[in-house]
Coordinates of C-alpha atoms and ligand atoms in Angstrom, one line a residue:
Chain Z
M12 CA -0.1 1.7 -16.4
Y13 CA 3.3 2.7 -17.4
T14 CA 3.5 0.7 -20.6
T15 CA 5.5 3.3 -22.6
E16 CA 8.6 2.4 -24.4
L17 CA 11.4 3.3 -22.1
Q18 CA 14.2 1.0 -23.4
K19 CA 15.1 0.7 -26.9
N20 CA 17.0 -2.4 -27.8
A21 CA 17.6 -3.6 -31.3
Q22 CA 18.7 -7.1 -30.5
P23 CA 19.2 -9.3 -33.4
T24 CA 16.2 -11.6 -34.0
A25 CA 16.8 -15.3 -34.3
V26 CA 15.8 -16.8 -37.6
E27 CA 12.4 -18.2 -37.2
D28 CA 10.3 -20.5 -39.3
P29 CA 8.4 -18.2 -41.6
A30 CA 5.3 -20.4 -41.6
R31 CA 5.0 -20.2 -37.9
V32 CA 5.6 -16.5 -37.9
A33 CA 2.9 -16.1 -40.5
E34 CA 0.4 -18.2 -38.6
F35 CA 1.2 -16.2 -35.4
E36 CA 0.7 -12.9 -37.2
A37 CA -2.6 -14.2 -38.7
R38 CA -3.9 -15.2 -35.2
I39 CA -3.0 -11.7 -33.9
A40 CA -4.8 -10.1 -36.9
R41 CA -7.9 -12.2 -36.0
D42 CA -7.7 -10.7 -32.5
E43 CA -7.1 -14.1 -30.9
F44 CA -5.4 -14.3 -27.6
I45 CA -1.9 -15.8 -27.5
E46 CA -1.5 -18.1 -24.5
P47 CA 1.6 -19.1 -22.6
K48 CA 2.0 -22.5 -24.3
D49 CA 1.5 -21.1 -27.8
W50 CA 4.4 -20.6 -30.1
M51 CA 5.5 -16.9 -30.3
P52 CA 8.4 -15.1 -32.0
E53 CA 11.3 -14.4 -29.6
A54 CA 11.0 -10.7 -30.2
Y55 CA 7.4 -10.7 -29.1
R56 CA 8.2 -12.6 -26.0
R57 CA 11.1 -10.3 -25.2
T58 CA 9.1 -7.1 -25.8
L59 CA 6.3 -8.4 -23.6
V60 CA 8.6 -9.4 -20.7
R61 CA 10.1 -5.9 -20.9
Q62 CA 6.7 -4.1 -21.1
M63 CA 5.1 -6.2 -18.4
S64 CA 8.0 -6.2 -15.9
Q65 CA 8.3 -2.5 -16.4
H66 CA 4.6 -2.2 -15.7
A67 CA 4.9 -4.4 -12.5
H68 CA 7.9 -2.4 -11.3
S69 CA 6.0 0.8 -11.7
E70 CA 3.2 -0.5 -9.5
I71 CA 5.7 -1.4 -6.8
V72 CA 7.8 1.7 -6.9
G73 CA 4.5 3.7 -7.1
M74 CA 3.7 2.4 -3.6
L75 CA 6.5 4.6 -2.3
P76 CA 5.4 8.2 -3.1
E77 CA 1.9 7.5 -1.8
G78 CA 3.1 5.3 1.1
N79 CA 4.9 8.4 2.2
W80 CA 1.6 9.9 3.3
I81 CA -0.1 6.9 5.0
T82 CA 1.2 7.9 8.4
R83 CA 0.1 11.5 7.9
A84 CA -3.3 11.1 6.2
P85 CA -5.6 13.7 7.7
S86 CA -8.6 11.6 8.7
L87 CA -9.3 8.0 9.6
R88 CA -11.2 7.5 6.4
R89 CA -8.5 9.0 4.2
K90 CA -5.9 6.9 6.0
A91 CA -8.0 3.7 5.3
V92 CA -8.6 4.6 1.7
L93 CA -5.0 5.4 1.1
L94 CA -3.8 2.2 2.7
A95 CA -6.2 0.2 0.6
K96 CA -5.1 2.0 -2.5
V97 CA -1.4 1.4 -1.9
Q98 CA -2.2 -2.2 -1.1
D99 CA -4.1 -2.5 -4.4
E100 CA -1.0 -1.2 -6.3
G101 CA 1.0 -3.9 -4.6
G102 CA -1.6 -6.4 -5.7
H103 CA -1.3 -5.1 -9.3
G104 CA 2.4 -5.6 -9.1
L105 CA 1.9 -9.2 -8.0
Y106 CA -0.6 -10.1 -10.8
I107 CA 1.5 -8.6 -13.5
Y108 CA 4.7 -10.3 -12.2
A109 CA 2.8 -13.6 -12.2
A110 CA 1.5 -12.9 -15.7
A111 CA 5.0 -12.0 -16.9
E112 CA 6.4 -15.2 -15.4
T113 CA 4.3 -17.2 -17.8
L114 CA 6.7 -16.0 -20.5
G115 CA 9.6 -17.8 -18.8
T116 CA 11.3 -15.1 -16.8
S117 CA 11.2 -15.5 -13.0
R118 CA 10.0 -12.8 -10.7
E119 CA 13.4 -12.9 -9.1
Q120 CA 15.1 -12.0 -12.3
M121 CA 12.8 -9.2 -13.0
V122 CA 13.1 -7.8 -9.4
D123 CA 16.9 -8.1 -9.6
A124 CA 16.9 -6.0 -12.8
L125 CA 14.8 -3.4 -11.0
H126 CA 17.2 -3.3 -8.0
S127 CA 20.3 -3.0 -10.1
G128 CA 18.8 -0.1 -12.0
K129 CA 18.8 -2.0 -15.2
A130 CA 15.0 -2.2 -15.6
K131 CA 12.9 0.9 -15.9
Y132 CA 9.7 2.0 -14.3
S133 CA 7.4 4.8 -15.0
T134 CA 9.1 8.2 -14.9
I135 CA 6.2 9.6 -12.9
F136 CA 7.3 8.0 -9.6
N137 CA 10.6 9.9 -9.6
Y138 CA 8.8 13.0 -8.4
P139 CA 8.3 13.8 -4.7
T140 CA 5.0 14.0 -2.8
L141 CA 5.3 17.2 -0.9
T142 CA 1.8 17.8 0.5
W143 CA -1.4 15.9 1.1
A144 CA -2.7 17.4 -2.1
D145 CA -0.2 15.3 -4.0
I146 CA -2.1 12.2 -2.9
G147 CA -5.2 13.7 -4.6
A148 CA -3.2 14.7 -7.7
I149 CA -1.7 11.3 -8.1
G150 CA -5.0 9.5 -7.8
W151 CA -6.7 11.9 -10.2
L152 CA -3.9 12.4 -12.8
V153 CA -1.6 9.4 -12.5
D154 CA -4.3 6.8 -12.0
G155 CA -6.3 8.6 -14.6
A156 CA -3.4 8.4 -17.1
A157 CA -3.0 4.7 -16.1
I158 CA -6.6 4.0 -17.0
M159 CA -6.2 5.6 -20.5
N160 CA -3.2 3.4 -21.0
Q161 CA -4.6 0.2 -19.6
V162 CA -8.1 0.1 -20.8
P163 CA -7.0 -0.6 -24.4
L164 CA -4.7 -3.3 -23.0
Q165 CA -7.6 -5.3 -21.8
R166 CA -7.6 -6.4 -25.5
A167 CA -3.8 -6.9 -25.6
S168 CA -2.9 -10.0 -27.7
Y169 CA -1.3 -11.8 -24.8
G170 CA -4.0 -13.5 -22.8
P171 CA -2.5 -13.4 -19.3
Y172 CA -1.7 -9.7 -19.7
A173 CA -5.1 -8.8 -21.0
R174 CA -6.8 -10.7 -18.2
A175 CA -4.6 -9.0 -15.6
M176 CA -5.6 -5.6 -17.1
V177 CA -9.3 -6.4 -16.8
R178 CA -8.9 -6.9 -13.1
I179 CA -6.7 -3.9 -12.6
C180 CA -8.7 -1.4 -14.5
K181 CA -11.7 -1.8 -12.2
E182 CA -9.5 -0.8 -9.3
E183 CA -7.7 2.0 -11.1
S184 CA -11.0 3.8 -11.9
F185 CA -11.8 3.6 -8.2
H186 CA -8.4 5.2 -7.4
Q187 CA -9.0 7.9 -9.9
R188 CA -12.3 8.9 -8.4
Q189 CA -10.9 8.9 -4.9
G190 CA -8.1 11.1 -6.0
F191 CA -10.4 13.5 -7.7
E192 CA -12.6 13.6 -4.6
I193 CA -9.6 14.6 -2.5
M194 CA -8.8 17.4 -5.0
M195 CA -12.4 18.6 -5.1
G196 CA -12.5 18.8 -1.3
L197 CA -9.2 20.8 -1.2
A198 CA -10.2 23.1 -4.0
A199 CA -13.4 24.0 -2.1
G200 CA -11.6 24.2 1.2
T201 CA -9.6 26.9 3.0
A202 CA -7.2 29.2 1.2
A203 CA -4.3 27.0 2.3
Q204 CA -5.9 23.9 1.0
K205 CA -6.7 25.5 -2.3
R206 CA -3.1 26.6 -2.6
M207 CA -2.0 23.1 -1.9
A208 CA -4.3 21.7 -4.6
Q209 CA -3.2 24.2 -7.3
D210 CA 0.4 23.7 -6.4
A211 CA 0.0 19.9 -6.7
L212 CA -1.7 20.2 -10.1
N213 CA 1.1 22.6 -11.2
R214 CA 3.8 20.0 -10.3
W215 CA 2.0 16.9 -11.5
W216 CA 0.5 18.0 -14.8
W217 CA 3.5 17.9 -17.1
P218 CA 5.0 14.7 -15.6
S219 CA 1.5 13.1 -16.1
L220 CA 1.5 14.0 -19.8
M221 CA 5.0 12.5 -20.0
M222 CA 3.7 9.2 -18.7
F223 CA 2.3 8.4 -22.1
G224 CA 5.9 8.3 -23.5
P225 CA 7.8 10.0 -26.2
P226 CA 5.9 11.6 -29.2
D227 CA 5.0 9.2 -31.9
D228 CA 7.6 10.4 -34.3
N229 CA 10.3 9.4 -31.7
S230 CA 8.8 6.1 -30.6
P231 CA 10.4 3.7 -33.1
N232 CA 9.1 0.5 -31.6
S233 CA 5.6 1.6 -31.3
A234 CA 4.6 0.4 -34.8
Q235 CA 5.7 -3.1 -34.1
S236 CA 4.0 -3.2 -30.8
M237 CA 0.8 -1.9 -32.4
R238 CA 1.0 -4.6 -35.0
W239 CA 1.4 -7.2 -32.3
R240 CA -1.5 -5.6 -30.4
I241 CA 0.4 -5.2 -27.2
K242 CA -0.1 -1.6 -27.6
R243 CA -3.4 -0.5 -29.1
E244 CA -3.2 3.2 -29.4
T245 CA -0.3 5.5 -29.9
N246 CA 1.4 7.6 -27.2
D247 CA 0.1 10.9 -28.7
E248 CA -3.5 9.5 -29.2
L249 CA -3.6 8.5 -25.6
R250 CA -2.1 11.7 -24.4
Q251 CA -4.7 13.7 -26.3
K252 CA -7.5 11.7 -24.8
F253 CA -6.2 12.3 -21.4
V254 CA -5.9 16.0 -21.9
D255 CA -9.4 16.2 -23.3
V256 CA -10.9 14.3 -20.4
T257 CA -8.9 16.0 -17.6
V258 CA -9.2 19.7 -18.6
P259 CA -12.9 20.0 -18.0
Q260 CA -12.5 18.2 -14.6
A261 CA -10.0 20.8 -13.5
E262 CA -12.3 23.6 -14.6
A263 CA -15.2 22.0 -12.7
I264 CA -13.4 22.2 -9.4
G265 CA -11.9 25.7 -10.1
L266 CA -8.3 24.7 -10.7
T267 CA -6.1 26.0 -13.5
I268 CA -4.1 23.7 -15.8
P269 CA -0.5 25.1 -15.8
D270 CA -0.3 25.6 -19.5
P271 CA -0.8 29.1 -21.1
D272 CA -1.1 27.5 -24.5
L273 CA -4.0 25.3 -23.7
T274 CA -6.9 26.1 -26.0
W275 CA -10.0 24.3 -27.3
N276 CA -9.6 23.6 -31.0
E277 CA -13.0 23.7 -32.5
A278 CA -11.9 22.2 -35.8
R279 CA -10.2 19.2 -34.2
G280 CA -12.7 18.8 -31.4
A281 CA -9.8 18.6 -29.0
Y282 CA -7.5 20.7 -26.9
D283 CA -4.3 22.1 -28.3
F284 CA -1.7 22.1 -25.6
G285 CA 1.8 23.5 -25.0
A286 CA 5.1 21.9 -25.7
I287 CA 6.3 19.1 -23.4
D288 CA 9.8 19.4 -22.0
W289 CA 11.2 16.2 -23.5
D290 CA 14.7 17.0 -22.2
E291 CA 13.2 16.5 -18.7
F292 CA 11.5 13.3 -19.7
Y293 CA 14.6 11.7 -21.2
A294 CA 16.7 12.8 -18.2
V295 CA 14.2 11.1 -15.9
V296 CA 14.2 8.0 -18.1
R297 CA 18.0 8.0 -17.7
G298 CA 17.5 7.9 -13.9
E299 CA 18.0 11.6 -13.2
G300 CA 14.6 12.3 -11.8
P301 CA 14.4 14.3 -8.5
T302 CA 13.7 11.3 -6.3
A303 CA 15.2 8.5 -8.5
K304 CA 17.9 7.8 -6.0
E305 CA 15.5 7.7 -3.0
R306 CA 13.1 5.3 -4.8
L307 CA 15.8 2.9 -5.9
K308 CA 17.4 3.0 -2.5
A309 CA 14.1 2.4 -0.7
R310 CA 13.5 -0.7 -2.9
N311 CA 17.0 -2.0 -2.4
D312 CA 17.0 -1.4 1.4
A313 CA 13.7 -3.2 1.8
W314 CA 15.0 -6.1 -0.2
N315 CA 18.4 -6.3 1.6
E316 CA 17.0 -5.7 5.1
G317 CA 14.4 -8.4 4.4
A318 CA 16.9 -11.0 3.1
W319 CA 17.1 -12.8 6.5
V320 CA 13.3 -13.1 6.5
R321 CA 13.1 -14.7 3.1
E322 CA 16.0 -17.0 4.0
A323 CA 14.2 -18.0 7.2
A324 CA 11.0 -18.8 5.2
T325 CA 13.0 -20.9 2.8
A326 CA 14.9 -22.7 5.5
H327 CA 11.7 -23.4 7.5
A328 CA 9.9 -24.8 4.4
A329 CA 12.8 -27.1 3.8
K330 CA 12.7 -28.3 7.4
R331 CA 9.0 -28.9 7.0
A332 CA 9.5 -30.9 3.9
R333 CA 12.2 -33.0 5.5
K334 CA 9.9 -33.8 8.5
A335 CA 7.0 -34.7 6.2
E336 CA 9.3 -37.0 4.3
A337 CA 10.6 -38.7 7.5
A338 CA 7.1 -39.2 8.8
Chain V
M27 CA -24.1 -0.9 38.6
G28 CA -23.8 2.8 37.8
A29 CA -21.7 2.6 34.7
D30 CA -22.7 5.7 32.8
R31 CA -22.1 6.8 29.2
K32 CA -18.9 8.6 30.1
D33 CA -17.5 5.4 31.6
I34 CA -18.4 3.3 28.5
A35 CA -16.9 6.1 26.3
R36 CA -13.6 5.9 28.2
Y37 CA -13.5 2.1 27.7
A38 CA -14.3 2.4 24.0
I39 CA -11.5 4.9 23.6
S40 CA -9.0 2.6 25.1
L41 CA -10.1 -0.2 22.8
G42 CA -10.0 2.2 19.9
D43 CA -6.6 3.6 20.8
D44 CA -5.1 0.2 20.8
S45 CA -6.3 -0.4 17.2
L46 CA -5.5 3.0 16.0
I47 CA -1.9 3.1 17.3
L48 CA -1.0 -0.3 16.1
G49 CA -2.6 0.4 12.7
Q50 CA -0.5 3.5 12.5
R51 CA 2.6 1.6 13.3
L52 CA 1.9 -1.1 10.7
G53 CA 1.2 1.7 8.1
E54 CA 4.9 2.6 8.4
W55 CA 5.9 -0.6 6.8
C56 CA 4.0 0.1 3.6
G57 CA 6.3 -0.3 0.6
H58 CA 9.3 -1.4 2.8
A59 CA 8.5 -5.0 3.8
P60 CA 10.8 -8.0 3.1
T61 CA 8.5 -9.3 0.4
L62 CA 5.5 -8.0 -1.6
E63 CA 3.3 -10.6 0.1
I64 CA 4.3 -9.5 3.6
D65 CA 3.8 -5.9 2.5
L66 CA 0.2 -6.8 1.6
F67 CA -0.7 -8.7 4.7
L68 CA 0.7 -6.0 7.0
A69 CA -1.3 -3.4 5.1
N70 CA -4.3 -5.7 5.4
I71 CA -4.0 -5.9 9.2
A72 CA -3.4 -2.1 9.4
L73 CA -6.6 -1.6 7.4
D74 CA -8.6 -3.8 9.7
L75 CA -7.2 -2.0 12.8
I76 CA -8.0 1.5 11.4
G77 CA -11.5 0.3 10.6
Q78 CA -11.9 -1.0 14.2
A79 CA -10.5 2.3 15.6
T80 CA -13.0 4.3 13.5
L81 CA -16.0 2.4 14.8
L82 CA -14.9 2.4 18.4
L83 CA -13.8 6.1 18.5
D84 CA -16.9 7.3 16.7
Y85 CA -19.0 5.4 19.2
A86 CA -17.1 6.9 22.1
G87 CA -17.7 10.3 20.7
T88 CA -21.4 9.6 20.4
L89 CA -21.5 8.4 24.0
E90 CA -19.7 11.5 25.3
G91 CA -22.1 13.8 23.6
E92 CA -19.6 16.6 23.4
G93 CA -19.4 16.8 19.6
R94 CA -16.3 14.8 19.2
D95 CA -16.1 12.0 16.5
G96 CA -13.4 9.5 15.7
D97 CA -11.3 12.0 13.8
K98 CA -11.5 14.6 16.6
L99 CA -10.4 11.9 19.1
A100 CA -7.7 10.5 16.9
F101 CA -6.2 13.8 15.7
H102 CA -6.8 16.3 18.5
R103 CA -5.6 14.6 21.7
D104 CA -2.2 14.7 23.3
V105 CA -0.2 11.9 24.9
L106 CA -1.9 12.1 28.3
D107 CA -5.3 11.5 26.9
F108 CA -4.4 8.4 24.8
T109 CA -5.1 5.2 26.7
N110 CA -3.7 2.5 24.4
C111 CA -1.5 -0.1 25.9
L112 CA 2.3 0.4 25.7
L113 CA 2.8 -2.7 23.5
V114 CA 1.1 -1.2 20.4
E115 CA 3.1 2.0 20.4
Q116 CA 6.5 0.3 20.4
P117 CA 8.5 1.1 17.3
N118 CA 8.4 -1.5 14.5
G119 CA 12.1 -2.4 14.8
D120 CA 12.9 -5.2 12.3
F121 CA 10.4 -7.6 11.0
G122 CA 11.1 -9.9 13.9
R123 CA 10.1 -7.3 16.4
T124 CA 7.1 -6.3 14.5
I125 CA 5.9 -9.9 14.3
A126 CA 6.5 -10.6 18.0
R127 CA 4.5 -7.5 18.9
Q128 CA 1.7 -8.6 16.5
F129 CA 1.7 -12.1 17.8
L130 CA 1.3 -11.0 21.4
F131 CA -1.2 -8.3 20.7
S132 CA -3.4 -10.2 18.2
N133 CA -3.7 -13.2 20.5
F134 CA -4.7 -10.9 23.3
Q135 CA -7.1 -8.9 21.2
L136 CA -8.7 -12.1 19.8
L137 CA -9.6 -13.4 23.2
L138 CA -10.8 -9.9 24.3
F139 CA -13.1 -9.4 21.3
Q140 CA -14.4 -12.9 21.6
A141 CA -15.4 -12.2 25.2
L142 CA -16.7 -8.7 24.3
S143 CA -19.0 -10.3 21.7
N144 CA -21.3 -10.9 24.7
S145 CA -21.0 -7.4 26.1
T146 CA -24.2 -6.0 27.5
D147 CA -23.5 -2.9 25.4
A148 CA -25.0 -3.9 22.0
T149 CA -22.7 -1.6 20.0
I150 CA -19.5 -2.8 21.6
A151 CA -20.7 -6.4 21.2
G152 CA -21.4 -5.8 17.5
I153 CA -18.0 -4.2 16.8
A154 CA -16.3 -7.0 18.8
R155 CA -18.0 -9.8 16.9
K156 CA -17.0 -8.3 13.5
A157 CA -13.5 -7.5 14.7
A158 CA -12.9 -11.0 16.2
K159 CA -13.2 -12.5 12.8
E160 CA -10.5 -10.1 11.4
V161 CA -8.3 -10.6 14.4
A162 CA -8.4 -14.4 14.2
Y163 CA -6.7 -13.9 10.8
H164 CA -4.1 -11.5 12.3
A165 CA -3.3 -13.9 15.1
R166 CA -3.0 -16.8 12.7
V167 CA -0.6 -15.1 10.3
A168 CA 1.5 -13.7 13.1
S169 CA 1.7 -17.1 14.7
E170 CA 2.7 -18.7 11.4
W171 CA 5.5 -16.1 11.1
M172 CA 6.7 -16.7 14.6
V173 CA 7.1 -20.4 13.7
R174 CA 8.9 -19.6 10.4
L175 CA 11.3 -17.2 12.0
G176 CA 11.8 -19.2 15.2
D177 CA 12.4 -22.4 13.3
G178 CA 14.0 -20.9 10.3
T179 CA 17.7 -19.9 10.4
E180 CA 20.0 -19.1 13.3
E181 CA 19.7 -15.4 12.5
S182 CA 16.0 -15.4 12.3
A183 CA 15.6 -17.3 15.6
Q184 CA 17.8 -14.8 17.3
R185 CA 16.1 -11.8 15.8
V186 CA 12.6 -12.9 16.7
A187 CA 13.7 -13.9 20.2
E188 CA 15.0 -10.3 20.5
G189 CA 11.7 -9.0 19.3
L190 CA 9.9 -11.1 21.9
D191 CA 12.2 -9.9 24.6
W192 CA 11.6 -6.3 23.7
S193 CA 7.8 -6.7 24.0
W194 CA 7.6 -9.1 26.9
R195 CA 7.6 -6.4 29.6
F196 CA 4.4 -5.0 28.2
V197 CA 2.3 -8.2 28.3
D198 CA 1.1 -7.9 31.9
E199 CA -0.4 -4.5 31.1
L200 CA -2.7 -6.0 28.6
F201 CA -4.3 -7.9 31.5
E202 CA -5.0 -4.9 33.7
A203 CA -8.6 -4.8 34.7
P204 CA -10.7 -1.9 33.3
D205 CA -13.2 0.1 35.4
A206 CA -14.8 -2.3 37.9
K207 CA -18.2 -0.7 37.3
L208 CA -18.1 -1.7 33.6
I209 CA -17.1 -5.2 34.4
E210 CA -20.0 -5.5 36.9
A211 CA -22.4 -4.1 34.3
G212 CA -21.2 -6.7 31.8
V213 CA -20.1 -3.9 29.4
A214 CA -16.4 -4.7 29.8
V215 CA -14.6 -8.0 30.5
D216 CA -11.8 -8.6 33.0
P217 CA -9.0 -9.8 30.8
A218 CA -7.6 -11.8 33.8
S219 CA -10.4 -14.2 33.0
F220 CA -8.7 -15.3 29.8
R221 CA -5.1 -15.0 30.8
P222 CA -4.8 -18.8 31.1
A223 CA -6.1 -19.2 27.6
F224 CA -3.7 -16.5 26.4
D225 CA -0.7 -18.1 28.0
A226 CA -1.6 -21.5 26.6
A227 CA -2.0 -20.1 23.1
I228 CA 1.3 -18.3 23.3
D229 CA 3.2 -21.2 24.8
A230 CA 1.9 -23.6 22.1
V231 CA 3.2 -21.4 19.3
L232 CA 6.5 -20.8 21.0
R233 CA 6.9 -24.5 21.3
D234 CA 6.3 -24.9 17.6
A235 CA 8.7 -22.1 17.0
C236 CA 11.4 -23.7 19.1
L237 CA 11.5 -20.4 21.1
A238 CA 11.8 -20.1 24.9
R239 CA 9.2 -18.3 26.8
P240 CA 11.0 -15.2 28.1
A241 CA 11.6 -15.0 31.8
D242 CA 9.1 -13.1 33.9
R243 CA 10.1 -9.6 34.7
R244 CA 8.7 -6.5 36.3
A245 CA 5.8 -5.2 34.2
T246 CA 6.1 -1.8 32.5
V247 CA 2.6 -0.2 32.7
G248 CA 0.9 3.2 32.5
G249 CA -0.6 3.4 29.0
R250 CA -4.2 3.0 30.3
R251 CA -3.6 6.1 32.4
G252 CA -2.0 8.1 29.7
H253 CA 1.6 7.5 30.9
H254 CA 3.3 6.3 27.8
S255 CA 6.7 5.4 26.4
E256 CA 8.7 8.2 24.8
H257 CA 7.7 6.8 21.4
L258 CA 4.0 7.8 21.4
G259 CA 4.6 11.5 21.2
H260 CA 6.6 11.1 18.0
L261 CA 4.0 8.9 16.5
L262 CA 1.3 11.4 17.3
S263 CA 3.3 14.3 15.9
Q264 CA 3.5 12.6 12.6
M265 CA -0.1 11.2 12.6
Q266 CA -1.6 14.5 13.7
F267 CA 0.5 16.9 11.8
L268 CA -2.0 18.0 9.2
Q269 CA -4.9 18.4 11.6
R270 CA -2.7 20.3 14.0
T271 CA -1.3 22.6 11.3
Y272 CA -4.7 23.4 9.8
P273 CA -7.1 23.2 12.6
D274 CA -9.9 24.9 10.7
A275 CA -9.7 22.7 7.6
R276 CA -11.9 19.7 6.7
W277 CA -10.4 16.9 4.7
Ligands
FE2_403 FE1 -2.1 0.1 -10.2
FE2_404 FE1 -4.0 2.8 -9.0

């Protein structure tokens, strides 16, 4: 998920052999996969590292708002399902870091960039999980949005990324169904549960729409990414698809989408929806989201407090290697 | 003989409570572990333990015949009715303490479930056979980390030794005999029968880890009778919060 353009950098591009560039572009146009050993323009490599590491960071930071409810899940089955889900997200982070490493940037460098606040992750994880219904809403909406984003990336031009997406998409659709099932249960439950479910939808709806990134007319790098086929549909196209799929689901379980302007447009065969608060979006991108400080602190604390464990593992491996050599 | 369904249910509850409470503790780590890989294996162990707890507590509920299932047992009992051992409810502390706790408990649970695979109660035997495979992995990973930390850096050796020291007073409780009627009927096993195997397994890993076996001390017991540490009530208040706040809701 979380592949939207959150950092715009117009770094100068090195002068590259036009013949190689042309050959590269032709391969992309033929929908061939680019593999780690293949030649690629520096800008392609840089953009991919940024997109993939951002994606991996989002998986990892995304463990926090949901992990917040593991100890309070309301049944043994829900607890197990949530544990497995959060574990899946960690696994997604691992695959994507590994795929990104094939581009020559180490996981350590990427993780350092996250911890220092230099790298971005999806804006959605800077919102708090207040009630159990938020776990339903995240699965349904956030994983749902992630699927919209990631399914086209199974055909991304970079082979390792595309293959990671194939694996991940299967799990994401499972997460989406589980989340929807939680919401369905709550919406059909007691008055207090129904209130929880509607409140969660109210809070998560707009941030979910923002997950697709800025509107197309303010997404300057999109065209290049589309040409390189590391983005295969525009932000607004994906956002529209998400709205069209999700609105009937909300109706089916008796919840109301918090948008008075939402109407079916017969001519377009799609929903018209209200204006997104882009000021909020850009503020969250800048690191001003409600729980941005908590998320970054949690990642940094885990890393710093675990330093002695990682040092021990390294020291032990070195001792082992020395012993093996001496033997 | 004379072990009735209620006796077996009580036994299944104590087995289930061990798994439930340790699974709950490990769930607290999620997203906060020293590495992503550690995060994943801790969640993996937690997941296995919650699965075991579900099977055991559901079975206990069936045996009781009072309309309680695993969820009712997990979320609607207070401290005095939990019969897990004290070791599993101990706070996570740092990773050293978590691993020391896991190392001791998984080695115990492995031998217990291996022995219970031959229980005369077919359901308990079936659950134990499945669980023993899972726990063999838990014991292996925890033992590997004991060695890494014990034979890693000075700091890691000290931290894991402290973790071991914290947990050591709770080891004897693991070997308390359950209801004699159940042992006689072959439903339960007397853990004293595998204490030598446990000690040998622990000592072998501690040797590899260059860690000293902590000195014997007065055992702290009571968990099997509902007399717990101060920590369990806090764990339950978190785990049971939704069920307690909305007693008429289904989730
Ligand atoms: Fe994911
Ligand atoms: Fe997911």
